[in-house]
Short mmCIF file of C-alpha atoms and ligand atoms in Angstrom, two decimals:
data_model
loop_
_atom_site.label_atom_id
_atom_site.label_comp_id
_atom_site.label_asym_id
_atom_site.label_seq_id
_atom_site.Cartn_x
_atom_site.Cartn_y
_atom_site.Cartn_z
CA MET A 21 -3.45 -18.17 -6.14
CA ARG A 22 -2.50 -14.70 -4.94
CA VAL A 23 1.24 -14.15 -4.47
CA PRO A 24 1.73 -12.29 -1.17
CA LEU A 25 3.25 -8.84 -1.34
CA VAL A 26 4.92 -6.80 1.38
CA ALA A 27 5.53 -3.11 0.77
CA ALA A 28 7.80 -0.85 2.80
CA ASN A 29 6.59 2.72 3.26
CA TRP A 30 9.66 4.57 4.49
CA LYS A 31 7.69 7.83 4.74
CA MET A 32 9.99 10.88 5.19
CA ASN A 33 12.88 8.92 6.67
CA GLY A 34 16.39 7.94 5.68
CA SER A 35 19.60 9.37 4.29
CA ALA A 36 21.77 8.26 1.39
CA ALA A 37 23.98 6.34 3.80
CA SER A 38 21.24 4.75 5.92
CA ILE A 39 19.29 3.63 2.87
CA ASP A 40 22.26 1.82 1.36
CA GLN A 41 22.75 -0.04 4.60
CA LEU A 42 19.06 -0.86 4.99
CA LEU A 43 18.69 -2.10 1.41
CA GLY A 44 21.78 -4.28 1.66
CA ALA A 45 20.43 -5.97 4.78
CA ILE A 46 16.93 -6.40 3.37
CA ALA A 47 18.23 -7.83 0.09
CA ALA A 48 20.24 -10.44 1.98
CA GLY A 49 17.32 -11.24 4.28
CA VAL A 50 14.65 -11.73 1.60
CA GLU A 51 16.73 -13.70 -0.86
CA GLY A 52 14.85 -16.67 -2.22
CA ILE A 53 11.44 -15.86 -0.74
CA GLN A 54 8.31 -16.28 -2.84
CA SER A 55 6.50 -13.09 -1.84
CA GLU A 56 6.99 -9.85 -3.69
CA VAL A 57 8.82 -7.12 -1.79
CA VAL A 58 8.33 -3.46 -2.70
CA VAL A 59 10.23 -0.51 -1.26
CA CYS A 60 8.78 2.99 -1.36
CA PRO A 61 11.50 5.53 -0.54
CA PRO A 62 11.20 9.33 -0.55
CA PHE A 63 11.40 10.65 -4.15
CA VAL A 64 14.93 12.03 -3.75
CA PHE A 65 16.31 8.54 -3.22
CA LEU A 66 14.62 6.89 -6.22
CA ALA A 67 17.73 6.79 -8.41
CA GLN A 68 19.83 5.44 -5.58
CA VAL A 69 17.34 2.71 -4.72
CA GLN A 70 16.81 1.82 -8.38
CA GLU A 71 20.55 1.25 -8.71
CA ALA A 72 20.83 -0.65 -5.43
CA ILE A 73 18.07 -3.14 -6.24
CA ARG A 74 18.97 -3.51 -9.94
CA ASN A 75 20.17 -7.10 -9.70
CA GLY A 76 17.76 -8.32 -7.06
CA ALA A 77 14.12 -9.27 -6.76
CA MET A 78 12.91 -6.19 -4.88
CA LEU A 79 10.56 -3.83 -6.65
CA LEU A 80 10.32 -0.06 -6.50
CA GLY A 81 7.35 2.10 -5.54
CA VAL A 82 6.59 5.66 -4.47
CA GLN A 83 4.54 7.03 -1.60
CA ASN A 84 2.54 9.53 -3.61
CA ILE A 85 2.19 11.03 -7.08
CA ASN A 86 0.48 14.00 -8.66
CA ALA A 87 -2.40 13.13 -10.97
CA ASN A 88 -1.44 15.73 -13.60
CA PRO A 89 0.87 14.74 -16.44
CA GLY A 90 3.06 17.83 -16.03
CA GLY A 91 3.04 21.62 -15.82
CA ALA A 92 2.92 24.33 -13.16
CA PHE A 93 2.55 22.21 -10.02
CA THR A 94 5.42 23.38 -7.84
CA GLY A 95 6.96 20.69 -5.71
CA GLU A 96 5.01 17.84 -7.29
CA VAL A 97 6.10 14.69 -9.14
CA SER A 98 4.24 12.93 -11.96
CA THR A 99 3.66 9.27 -12.74
CA GLU A 100 5.75 9.47 -15.92
CA MET A 101 8.68 10.85 -13.93
CA VAL A 102 8.70 8.03 -11.40
CA ALA A 103 8.17 5.42 -14.13
CA GLU A 104 11.47 6.61 -15.63
CA PHE A 105 13.20 5.36 -12.49
CA GLY A 106 11.76 1.88 -12.87
CA CYS A 107 8.93 2.48 -10.44
CA ARG A 108 6.16 -0.09 -10.66
CA PHE A 109 3.92 0.88 -7.73
CA ALA A 110 2.48 4.03 -6.18
CA ILE A 111 0.71 4.36 -2.86
CA VAL A 112 -2.40 6.49 -3.26
CA GLY A 113 -4.75 7.76 -0.58
CA HIS A 114 -2.51 7.05 2.41
CA SER A 115 -4.32 8.37 5.48
CA GLU A 116 -1.46 10.80 6.18
CA ARG A 117 -2.03 12.33 2.74
CA ARG A 118 -5.79 12.38 3.26
CA SER A 119 -5.54 14.06 6.65
CA TYR A 120 -2.43 16.33 6.44
CA TYR A 121 -2.82 17.38 2.80
CA GLY A 122 -6.58 17.32 2.48
CA GLU A 123 -6.76 14.63 -0.20
CA SER A 124 -10.42 13.90 -0.80
CA ASP A 125 -11.86 10.68 -2.21
CA ALA A 126 -12.08 12.48 -5.57
CA VAL A 127 -8.39 13.47 -5.55
CA VAL A 128 -7.41 9.93 -4.58
CA ALA A 129 -9.51 8.58 -7.47
CA GLU A 130 -7.73 10.93 -9.91
CA LYS A 131 -4.34 9.73 -8.65
CA PHE A 132 -5.41 6.11 -9.03
CA LYS A 133 -6.50 6.81 -12.60
CA ALA A 134 -3.21 8.57 -13.39
CA CYS A 135 -1.27 5.53 -12.14
CA LEU A 136 -3.15 3.24 -14.49
CA SER A 137 -2.41 5.51 -17.46
CA ALA A 138 1.32 5.34 -16.70
CA ASN A 139 1.29 1.58 -16.13
CA LEU A 140 1.99 1.99 -12.42
CA THR A 141 0.17 -0.31 -10.04
CA PRO A 142 -1.71 1.80 -7.51
CA ILE A 143 -1.80 0.66 -3.88
CA LEU A 144 -5.06 2.21 -2.76
CA CYS A 145 -5.20 2.85 1.00
CA VAL A 146 -8.54 2.84 2.78
CA GLY A 147 -9.37 2.84 6.46
CA GLU A 148 -11.40 4.31 9.27
CA THR A 149 -10.59 6.48 12.28
CA LEU A 150 -11.02 5.16 15.81
CA GLU A 151 -14.11 7.30 16.22
CA GLU A 152 -15.64 5.81 13.08
CA ARG A 153 -14.87 2.29 14.30
CA ASP A 154 -16.42 3.05 17.68
CA GLU A 155 -19.52 4.29 15.89
CA GLU A 156 -19.59 1.05 13.87
CA MET A 157 -19.03 2.94 10.64
CA THR A 158 -15.96 1.02 9.46
CA GLU A 159 -17.72 -0.78 6.64
CA GLN A 160 -19.46 2.38 5.47
CA VAL A 161 -16.24 4.45 5.41
CA VAL A 162 -14.14 1.85 3.65
CA SER A 163 -16.88 1.15 1.11
CA ARG A 164 -17.24 4.86 0.37
CA GLN A 165 -13.50 5.25 -0.18
CA LEU A 166 -13.47 2.25 -2.50
CA GLU A 167 -16.63 3.28 -4.35
CA ALA A 168 -15.13 6.69 -5.18
CA VAL A 169 -12.35 4.96 -7.09
CA LEU A 170 -14.67 2.38 -8.65
CA ASN A 171 -16.80 5.23 -9.97
CA ALA A 172 -13.75 6.84 -11.56
CA VAL A 173 -12.06 3.82 -13.16
CA GLY A 174 -14.68 1.05 -13.13
CA ILE A 175 -14.03 -2.47 -11.93
CA ASP A 176 -11.56 -3.07 -14.79
CA GLY A 177 -9.29 -0.47 -13.22
CA PHE A 178 -8.77 -2.91 -10.37
CA ARG A 179 -7.27 -5.61 -12.58
CA GLN A 180 -3.85 -4.06 -12.04
CA ALA A 181 -4.10 -2.63 -8.54
CA LEU A 182 -3.69 -3.43 -4.88
CA ILE A 183 -5.73 -2.32 -1.92
CA ALA A 184 -4.32 -1.70 1.54
CA TYR A 185 -6.72 -1.73 4.45
CA GLU A 186 -5.10 0.59 6.97
CA PRO A 187 -7.19 1.46 10.02
CA ILE A 188 -5.98 4.93 10.98
CA TRP A 189 -5.98 4.07 14.67
CA ALA A 190 -3.43 1.34 14.00
CA ILE A 191 -0.96 3.38 11.94
CA GLY A 192 2.20 4.17 13.87
CA THR A 193 0.51 3.50 17.21
CA GLY A 194 1.91 0.07 17.99
CA VAL A 195 -1.66 -1.21 18.23
CA SER A 196 -2.42 -3.42 15.26
CA ALA A 197 -5.89 -4.55 14.29
CA THR A 198 -6.38 -8.13 15.37
CA ALA A 199 -6.18 -10.74 12.65
CA ALA A 200 -9.95 -11.21 12.96
CA GLN A 201 -10.64 -7.48 12.63
CA ALA A 202 -8.43 -7.24 9.55
CA GLU A 203 -10.00 -10.31 7.97
CA GLU A 204 -13.50 -8.98 8.53
CA VAL A 205 -12.79 -5.75 6.64
CA HIS A 206 -10.78 -7.46 3.91
CA ARG A 207 -13.75 -9.73 3.34
CA VAL A 208 -16.04 -6.71 2.99
CA ILE A 209 -13.66 -5.12 0.46
CA ARG A 210 -13.43 -8.30 -1.62
CA GLY A 211 -17.19 -8.68 -1.42
CA GLN A 212 -17.74 -5.16 -2.71
CA LEU A 213 -15.52 -5.87 -5.72
CA SER A 214 -17.06 -9.29 -6.21
CA ALA A 215 -20.49 -7.75 -6.63
CA LYS A 216 -19.09 -6.12 -9.78
CA ASP A 217 -16.71 -8.82 -11.04
CA SER A 218 -15.90 -11.98 -9.15
CA GLU A 219 -12.74 -12.70 -11.14
CA VAL A 220 -11.23 -9.29 -10.35
CA ALA A 221 -12.21 -9.69 -6.71
CA GLU A 222 -10.60 -13.10 -6.51
CA GLN A 223 -7.26 -12.05 -8.00
CA ILE A 224 -6.72 -8.67 -6.32
CA ARG A 225 -4.31 -8.58 -3.42
CA ILE A 226 -5.55 -6.86 -0.29
CA LEU A 227 -2.78 -5.83 2.09
CA TYR A 228 -3.16 -5.00 5.74
CA GLY A 229 -1.32 -1.98 7.19
CA GLY A 230 -1.10 -0.62 10.71
CA SER A 231 1.64 -1.54 13.22
CA VAL A 232 2.61 -4.76 11.46
CA LYS A 233 5.63 -6.28 13.18
CA ALA A 234 7.49 -9.56 13.03
CA ALA A 235 5.52 -10.63 16.10
CA ASN A 236 2.03 -10.23 14.60
CA ALA A 237 2.71 -10.75 10.87
CA ALA A 238 2.26 -14.52 10.69
CA GLU A 239 -1.16 -14.42 12.32
CA LEU A 240 -2.32 -11.63 10.01
CA PHE A 241 -1.01 -13.45 6.92
CA GLY A 242 -2.76 -16.60 8.06
CA GLN A 243 -6.13 -15.01 7.28
CA GLU A 244 -7.80 -16.06 4.07
CA ASN A 245 -8.18 -12.54 2.70
CA VAL A 246 -4.95 -10.94 3.94
CA ASP A 247 -2.50 -11.08 1.03
CA GLY A 248 0.42 -9.19 2.51
CA ALA A 249 1.19 -5.94 4.28
CA LEU A 250 2.00 -2.29 3.92
CA VAL A 251 4.61 -1.63 6.58
CA GLY A 252 5.66 1.76 7.93
CA GLY A 253 7.80 1.92 11.08
CA ALA A 254 8.97 -1.68 11.03
CA SER A 255 10.22 -1.33 7.45
CA LEU A 256 13.06 0.87 8.70
CA ASP A 257 14.47 -2.02 10.68
CA ALA A 258 16.01 -4.58 8.31
CA GLU A 259 15.70 -7.55 10.65
CA GLU A 260 12.12 -6.78 11.59
CA PHE A 261 11.12 -6.13 7.98
CA THR A 262 12.75 -9.24 6.57
CA ASP A 263 11.07 -11.33 9.27
CA ILE A 264 7.73 -9.88 8.16
CA CYS A 265 8.50 -10.66 4.51
CA ARG A 266 9.50 -14.21 5.42
CA SER A 267 6.24 -14.71 7.31
CA ALA A 268 4.38 -13.79 4.12
CA GLY A 269 5.97 -16.77 2.37
C1 PEP B 302 1.74 3.09 7.11
O1 PEP B 302 2.06 4.25 7.33
O2 PEP B 302 1.34 2.75 5.99
C2 PEP B 302 1.86 2.13 8.20
C3 PEP B 302 1.26 0.99 8.08
O3 PEP B 302 2.63 2.52 9.27
P1 PEP B 302 3.02 1.61 10.55
O4 PEP B 302 3.43 0.27 10.04
O5 PEP B 302 4.14 2.35 11.18
O6 PEP B 302 1.81 1.53 11.41
#
């Protein structure tokens, strides 16, 4: 039985004041639900969020990390540093990082590996562009992105990890993948892992991300292989986000 998980990716949004308000409303809205709820604020708000969620059930994550343990990497933040703030999760390979900051499959694999060493659960993002989907290359692209990490950490590295299928054409566009489209790719991902270890494949949670809203969440979560969501825009709206979390169970 996979416990659903909904993660909020706040991206580069928020202020000290707005975050306090948002967290207060989310905490009240998700009280008593069975799913896990993770918030991923910008680094500068980690201490504030850690304090605000201290007595609740919400969990803390980050949107990115540097794979190096420390040293001359100006502007970067390591896994050990975020772990000190009670961080349990780290998003790796988000498409915005891949496209704006040139993160290759190899860099993403190194970040994934670094998370495991620091006991952080990586949330590995994979997904195709619209052009790749139109060319019927979705499966090939997603499998390549996943294989790069499998080659670096082996199937055992996925025992403590999550995967987020995030079609790039659905991120921030308001156009979500249909439940059937999401399920099809999630099935491919689980199948690829299953070929290496069926137990790991069965227990890993595969999230869907890309314009998830309260209005489409229940249908997405109703799919056999959709185990939750990674939510961008809608996670900045407490009512919308808590409705999504409640749909997950
Ligand atoms: C994301 O950036 O991970 C994301 C899913 O964004 P949105 O929900 O806004 O499409």
